[in-house]
Short mmCIF file of C-alpha atoms and ligand atoms in Angstrom, two decimals:
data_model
loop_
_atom_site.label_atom_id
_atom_site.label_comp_id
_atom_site.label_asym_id
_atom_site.label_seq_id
_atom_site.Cartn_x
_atom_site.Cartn_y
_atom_site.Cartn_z
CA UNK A 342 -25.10 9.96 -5.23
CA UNK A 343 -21.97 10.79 -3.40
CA UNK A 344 -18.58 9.85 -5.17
CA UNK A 345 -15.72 8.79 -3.11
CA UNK A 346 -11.86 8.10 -4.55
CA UNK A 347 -10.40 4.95 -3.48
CA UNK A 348 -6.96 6.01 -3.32
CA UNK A 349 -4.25 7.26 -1.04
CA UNK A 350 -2.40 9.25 -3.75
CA UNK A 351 -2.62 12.54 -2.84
CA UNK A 352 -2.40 14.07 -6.60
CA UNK A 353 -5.58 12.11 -7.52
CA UNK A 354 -7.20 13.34 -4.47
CA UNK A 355 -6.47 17.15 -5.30
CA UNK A 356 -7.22 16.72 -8.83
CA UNK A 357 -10.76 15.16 -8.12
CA UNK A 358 -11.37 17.86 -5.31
CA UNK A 359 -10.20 20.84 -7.33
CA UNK A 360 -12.96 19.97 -9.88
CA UNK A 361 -15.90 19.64 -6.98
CA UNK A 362 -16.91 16.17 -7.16
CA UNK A 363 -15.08 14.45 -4.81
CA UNK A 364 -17.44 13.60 -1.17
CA UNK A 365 -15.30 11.18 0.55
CA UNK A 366 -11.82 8.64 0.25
CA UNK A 367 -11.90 5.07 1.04
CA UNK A 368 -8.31 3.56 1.78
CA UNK A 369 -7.29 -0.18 2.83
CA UNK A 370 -3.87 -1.01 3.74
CA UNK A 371 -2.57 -2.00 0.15
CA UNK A 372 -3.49 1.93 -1.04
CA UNK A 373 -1.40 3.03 1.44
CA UNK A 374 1.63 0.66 0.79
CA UNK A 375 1.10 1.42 -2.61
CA UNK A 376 2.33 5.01 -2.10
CA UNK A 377 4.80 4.22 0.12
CA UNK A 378 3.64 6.71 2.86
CA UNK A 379 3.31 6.45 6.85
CA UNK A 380 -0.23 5.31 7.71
CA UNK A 381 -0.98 8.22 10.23
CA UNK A 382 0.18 10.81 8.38
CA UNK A 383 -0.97 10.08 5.13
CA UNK A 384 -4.68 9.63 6.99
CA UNK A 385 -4.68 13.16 7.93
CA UNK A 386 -2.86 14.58 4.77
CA UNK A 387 -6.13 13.01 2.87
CA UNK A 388 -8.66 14.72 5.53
CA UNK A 389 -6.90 17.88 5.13
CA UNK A 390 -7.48 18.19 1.74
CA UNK A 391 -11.15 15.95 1.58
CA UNK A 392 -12.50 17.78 3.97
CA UNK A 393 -14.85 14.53 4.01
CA UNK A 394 -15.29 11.25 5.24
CA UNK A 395 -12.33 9.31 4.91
CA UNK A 396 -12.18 5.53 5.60
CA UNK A 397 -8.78 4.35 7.54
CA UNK A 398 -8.79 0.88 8.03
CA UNK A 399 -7.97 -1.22 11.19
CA UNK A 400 -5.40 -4.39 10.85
CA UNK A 401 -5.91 -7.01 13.46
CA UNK A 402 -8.21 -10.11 13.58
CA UNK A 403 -8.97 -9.46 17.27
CA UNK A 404 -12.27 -7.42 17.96
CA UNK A 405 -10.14 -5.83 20.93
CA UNK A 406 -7.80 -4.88 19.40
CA UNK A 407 -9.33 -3.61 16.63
CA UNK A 408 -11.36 -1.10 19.28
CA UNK A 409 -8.23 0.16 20.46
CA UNK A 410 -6.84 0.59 17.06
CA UNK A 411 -9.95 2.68 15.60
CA UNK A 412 -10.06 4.77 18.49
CA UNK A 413 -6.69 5.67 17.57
CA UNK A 414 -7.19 6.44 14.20
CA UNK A 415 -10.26 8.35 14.82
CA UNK A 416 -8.21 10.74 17.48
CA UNK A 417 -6.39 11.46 14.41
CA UNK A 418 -9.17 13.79 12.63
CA UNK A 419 -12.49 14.65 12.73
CA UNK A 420 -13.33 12.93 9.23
CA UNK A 421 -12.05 9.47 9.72
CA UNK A 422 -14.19 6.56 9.31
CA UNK A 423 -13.16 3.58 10.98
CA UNK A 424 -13.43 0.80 8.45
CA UNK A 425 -13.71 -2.77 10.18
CA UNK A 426 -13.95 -6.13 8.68
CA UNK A 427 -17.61 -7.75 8.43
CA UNK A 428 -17.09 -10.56 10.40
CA UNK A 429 -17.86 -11.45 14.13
CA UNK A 430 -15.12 -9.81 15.61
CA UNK A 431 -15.29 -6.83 13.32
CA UNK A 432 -18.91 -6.32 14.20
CA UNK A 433 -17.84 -6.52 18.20
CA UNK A 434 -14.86 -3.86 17.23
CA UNK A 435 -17.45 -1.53 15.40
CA UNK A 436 -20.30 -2.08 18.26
CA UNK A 437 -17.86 -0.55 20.81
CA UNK A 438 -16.52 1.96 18.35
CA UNK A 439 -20.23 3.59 17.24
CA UNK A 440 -21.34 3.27 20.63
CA UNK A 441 -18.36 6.02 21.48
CA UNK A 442 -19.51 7.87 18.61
CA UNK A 443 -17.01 6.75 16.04
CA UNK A 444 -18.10 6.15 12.61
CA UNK A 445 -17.70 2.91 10.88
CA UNK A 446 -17.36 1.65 7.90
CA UNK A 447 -17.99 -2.31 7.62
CA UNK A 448 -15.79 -3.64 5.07
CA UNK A 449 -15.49 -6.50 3.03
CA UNK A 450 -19.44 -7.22 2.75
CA UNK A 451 -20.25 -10.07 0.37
CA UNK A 452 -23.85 -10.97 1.61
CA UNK A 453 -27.20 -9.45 2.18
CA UNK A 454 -27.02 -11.79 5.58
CA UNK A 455 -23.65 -9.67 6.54
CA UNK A 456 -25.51 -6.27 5.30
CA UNK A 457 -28.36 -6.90 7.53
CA UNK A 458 -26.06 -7.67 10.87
CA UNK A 459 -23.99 -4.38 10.02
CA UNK A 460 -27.03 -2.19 9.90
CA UNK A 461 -28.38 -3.57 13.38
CA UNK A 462 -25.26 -3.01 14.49
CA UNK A 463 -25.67 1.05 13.25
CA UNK A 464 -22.74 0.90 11.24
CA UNK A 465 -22.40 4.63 9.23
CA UNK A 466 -21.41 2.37 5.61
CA UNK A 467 -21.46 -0.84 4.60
CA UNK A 468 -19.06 -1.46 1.84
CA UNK A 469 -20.03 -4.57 -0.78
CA UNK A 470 -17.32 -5.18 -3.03
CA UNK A 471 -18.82 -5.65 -6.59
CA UNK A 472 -15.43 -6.43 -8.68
CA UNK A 473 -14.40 -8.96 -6.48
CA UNK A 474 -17.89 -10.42 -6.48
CA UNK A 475 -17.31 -10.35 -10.50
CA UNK A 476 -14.07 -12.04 -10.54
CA UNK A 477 -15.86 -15.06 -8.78
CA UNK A 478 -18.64 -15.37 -11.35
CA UNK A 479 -21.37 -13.81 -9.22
CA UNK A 480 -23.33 -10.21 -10.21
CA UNK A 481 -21.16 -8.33 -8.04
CA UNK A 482 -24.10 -5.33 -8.49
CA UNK A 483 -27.02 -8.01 -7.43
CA UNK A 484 -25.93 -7.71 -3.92
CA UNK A 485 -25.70 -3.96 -4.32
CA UNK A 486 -29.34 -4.27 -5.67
CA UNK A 487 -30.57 -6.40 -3.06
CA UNK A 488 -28.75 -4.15 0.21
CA UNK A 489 -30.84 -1.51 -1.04
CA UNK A 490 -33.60 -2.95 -0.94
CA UNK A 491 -33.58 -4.67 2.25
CA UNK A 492 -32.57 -1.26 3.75
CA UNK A 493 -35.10 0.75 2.17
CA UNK A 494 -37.70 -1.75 3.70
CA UNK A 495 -36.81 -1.41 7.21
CA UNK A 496 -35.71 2.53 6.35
CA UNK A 497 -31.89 1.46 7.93
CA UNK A 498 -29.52 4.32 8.24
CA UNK A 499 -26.76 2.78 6.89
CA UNK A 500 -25.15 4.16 4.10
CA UNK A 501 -24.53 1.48 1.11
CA UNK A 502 -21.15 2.28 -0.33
CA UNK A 503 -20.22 0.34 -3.86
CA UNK A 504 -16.63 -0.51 -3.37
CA UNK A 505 -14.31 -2.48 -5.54
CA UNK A 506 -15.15 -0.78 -8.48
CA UNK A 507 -13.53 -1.55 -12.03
CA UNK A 508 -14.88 0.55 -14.98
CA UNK A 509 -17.39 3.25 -15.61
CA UNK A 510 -20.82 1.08 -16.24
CA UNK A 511 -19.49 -0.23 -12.42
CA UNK A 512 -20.46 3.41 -11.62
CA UNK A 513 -23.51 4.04 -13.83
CA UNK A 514 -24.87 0.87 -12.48
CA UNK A 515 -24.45 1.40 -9.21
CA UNK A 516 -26.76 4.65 -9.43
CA UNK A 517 -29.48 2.45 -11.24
CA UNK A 518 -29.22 -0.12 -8.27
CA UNK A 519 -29.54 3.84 -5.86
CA UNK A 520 -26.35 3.27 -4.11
CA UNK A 521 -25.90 5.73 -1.63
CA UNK A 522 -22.07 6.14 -1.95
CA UNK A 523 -19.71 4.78 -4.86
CA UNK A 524 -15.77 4.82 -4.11
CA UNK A 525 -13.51 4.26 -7.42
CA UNK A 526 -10.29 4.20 -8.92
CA UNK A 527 -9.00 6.97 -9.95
CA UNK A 528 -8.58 5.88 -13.46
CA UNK A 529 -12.66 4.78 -12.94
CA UNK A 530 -13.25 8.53 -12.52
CA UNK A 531 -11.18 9.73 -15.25
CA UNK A 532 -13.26 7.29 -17.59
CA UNK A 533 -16.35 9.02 -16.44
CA UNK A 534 -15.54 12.21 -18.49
CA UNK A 535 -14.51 10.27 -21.63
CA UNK A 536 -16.82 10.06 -25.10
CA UNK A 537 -14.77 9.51 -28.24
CA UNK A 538 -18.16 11.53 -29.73
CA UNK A 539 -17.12 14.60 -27.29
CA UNK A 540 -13.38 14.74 -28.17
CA UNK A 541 -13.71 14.51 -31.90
CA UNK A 542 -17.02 17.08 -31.97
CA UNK A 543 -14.66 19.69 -30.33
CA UNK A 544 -11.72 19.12 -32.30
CA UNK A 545 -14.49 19.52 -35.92
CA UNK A 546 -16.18 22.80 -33.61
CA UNK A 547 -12.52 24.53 -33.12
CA UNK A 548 -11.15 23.80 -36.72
CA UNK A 549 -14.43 25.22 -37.97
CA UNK A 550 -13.91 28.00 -35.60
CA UNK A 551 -10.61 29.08 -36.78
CA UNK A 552 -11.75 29.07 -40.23
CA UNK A 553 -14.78 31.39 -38.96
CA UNK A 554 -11.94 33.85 -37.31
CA UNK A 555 -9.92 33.96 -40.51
CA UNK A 556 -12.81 35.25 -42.27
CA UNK A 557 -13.71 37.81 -40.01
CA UNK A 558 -10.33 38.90 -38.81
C1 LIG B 991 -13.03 -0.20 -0.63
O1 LIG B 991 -13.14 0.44 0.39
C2 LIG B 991 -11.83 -0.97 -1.00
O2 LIG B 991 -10.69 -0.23 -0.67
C3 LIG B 991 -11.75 -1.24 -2.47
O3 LIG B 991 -12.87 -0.79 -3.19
C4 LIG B 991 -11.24 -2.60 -2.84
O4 LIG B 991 -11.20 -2.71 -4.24
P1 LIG B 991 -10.36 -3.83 -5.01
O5 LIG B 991 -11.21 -5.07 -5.07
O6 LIG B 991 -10.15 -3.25 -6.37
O7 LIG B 991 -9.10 -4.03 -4.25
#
């Protein structure tokens, strides 16, 4: 299971890199406003250091449009993924992007139907958001559950990425449902590491350990 950040703070991204964990960055235009940083620039800033794919998303209702504007972002490095709505014009705007080799990213996916139309389509990811699923009273992770599926029946290439991610059992459950791909908050990774059990057996394992030095010192 790869594990993306979904973040455009570049001190998260380093941090996650540095320890070897980090696959890929999803972004959407509030994570970039959020950091206060020019769209472009921060886009290749994240490559740079991801060496991965990184999703840059496209802002326009209009599937034209939309083409022009992910050709332009994918000019900008060799590891961005165009990420396009799932809706009818986003699936025209990723058609003619994939079919110039561009990798996309279909966004926004809250049905199987949708998940189906953006794997004929040969999209790289489709991206089902599970929190926002949650905050409407549906199993956010049933439509994880049942993407996989469907795609494992009819052996689709399409990546399924778990987006819109809240907590850790988000990330553990999303590896039951065999997500390909789960992008979180950084403050969803950080909970990974945690276990109140961990932190107080090492604090009991070094004060025994400096009582076992004082002995033999
Ligand atoms: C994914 O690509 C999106 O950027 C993201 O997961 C959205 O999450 P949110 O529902 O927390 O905004």
């Amino acid at each position: 299971m790869k594990f993306f950040l979904d973040t455009a703070n570049l001190d998260e991204i380093r941090e996650a890199a540095q320890m070897g964990v980090l696959d890929g960055i999803t972004t959407n235009p509030f994570l970039i406003a959020k950091e206060g940083a020019k769209f472009e620039k921060r886009i290749v800033e994240i490559c740079e250091i991801v060496q991965g794919p990184v999703s840059a998303e496209v802002t326009s209702r209009d599937a034209e449009e939309m083409c022009r504007q992910g050709h332009a972002l994918a000019r900008l490095n060799p590891w961005v993924v165009v990420k396009t709505p799932t809706t009818k014009e986003g699936l025209k705007a990723a058609r003619c992007l994939i079919k110039d080799g561009i990798k996309v990213n279909s966004t926004l996916c809250f049905s199987s139907s949708q998940a189906l139309l953006v794997a004929k389509i040969g999209a790289s990811y489709v991206s089902p958001f599970v929190g926002r699923l949650d905050d409407v009273s549906h199993q956010g992770m049933d439509l994880v559950r049942e993407i996989v599926t469907i795609y494992r029946n009819y052996s689709f290439k399409t990546q399924v990425l778990a987006a819109s991610i809240r907590h850790s059992m988000h990330v553990i459950e999303a590896a039951k449902a065999g997500a390909d791909i789960v992008t979180m908050p950084y403050k969803v990774f950080d909970q990974l590491f945690k276990h109140p059990l961990t932190e107080k057996g090492q604090d009991r394992f070094l004060e025994d350990w400096e009582r076992v030095k004082s002995l033999v010192t």
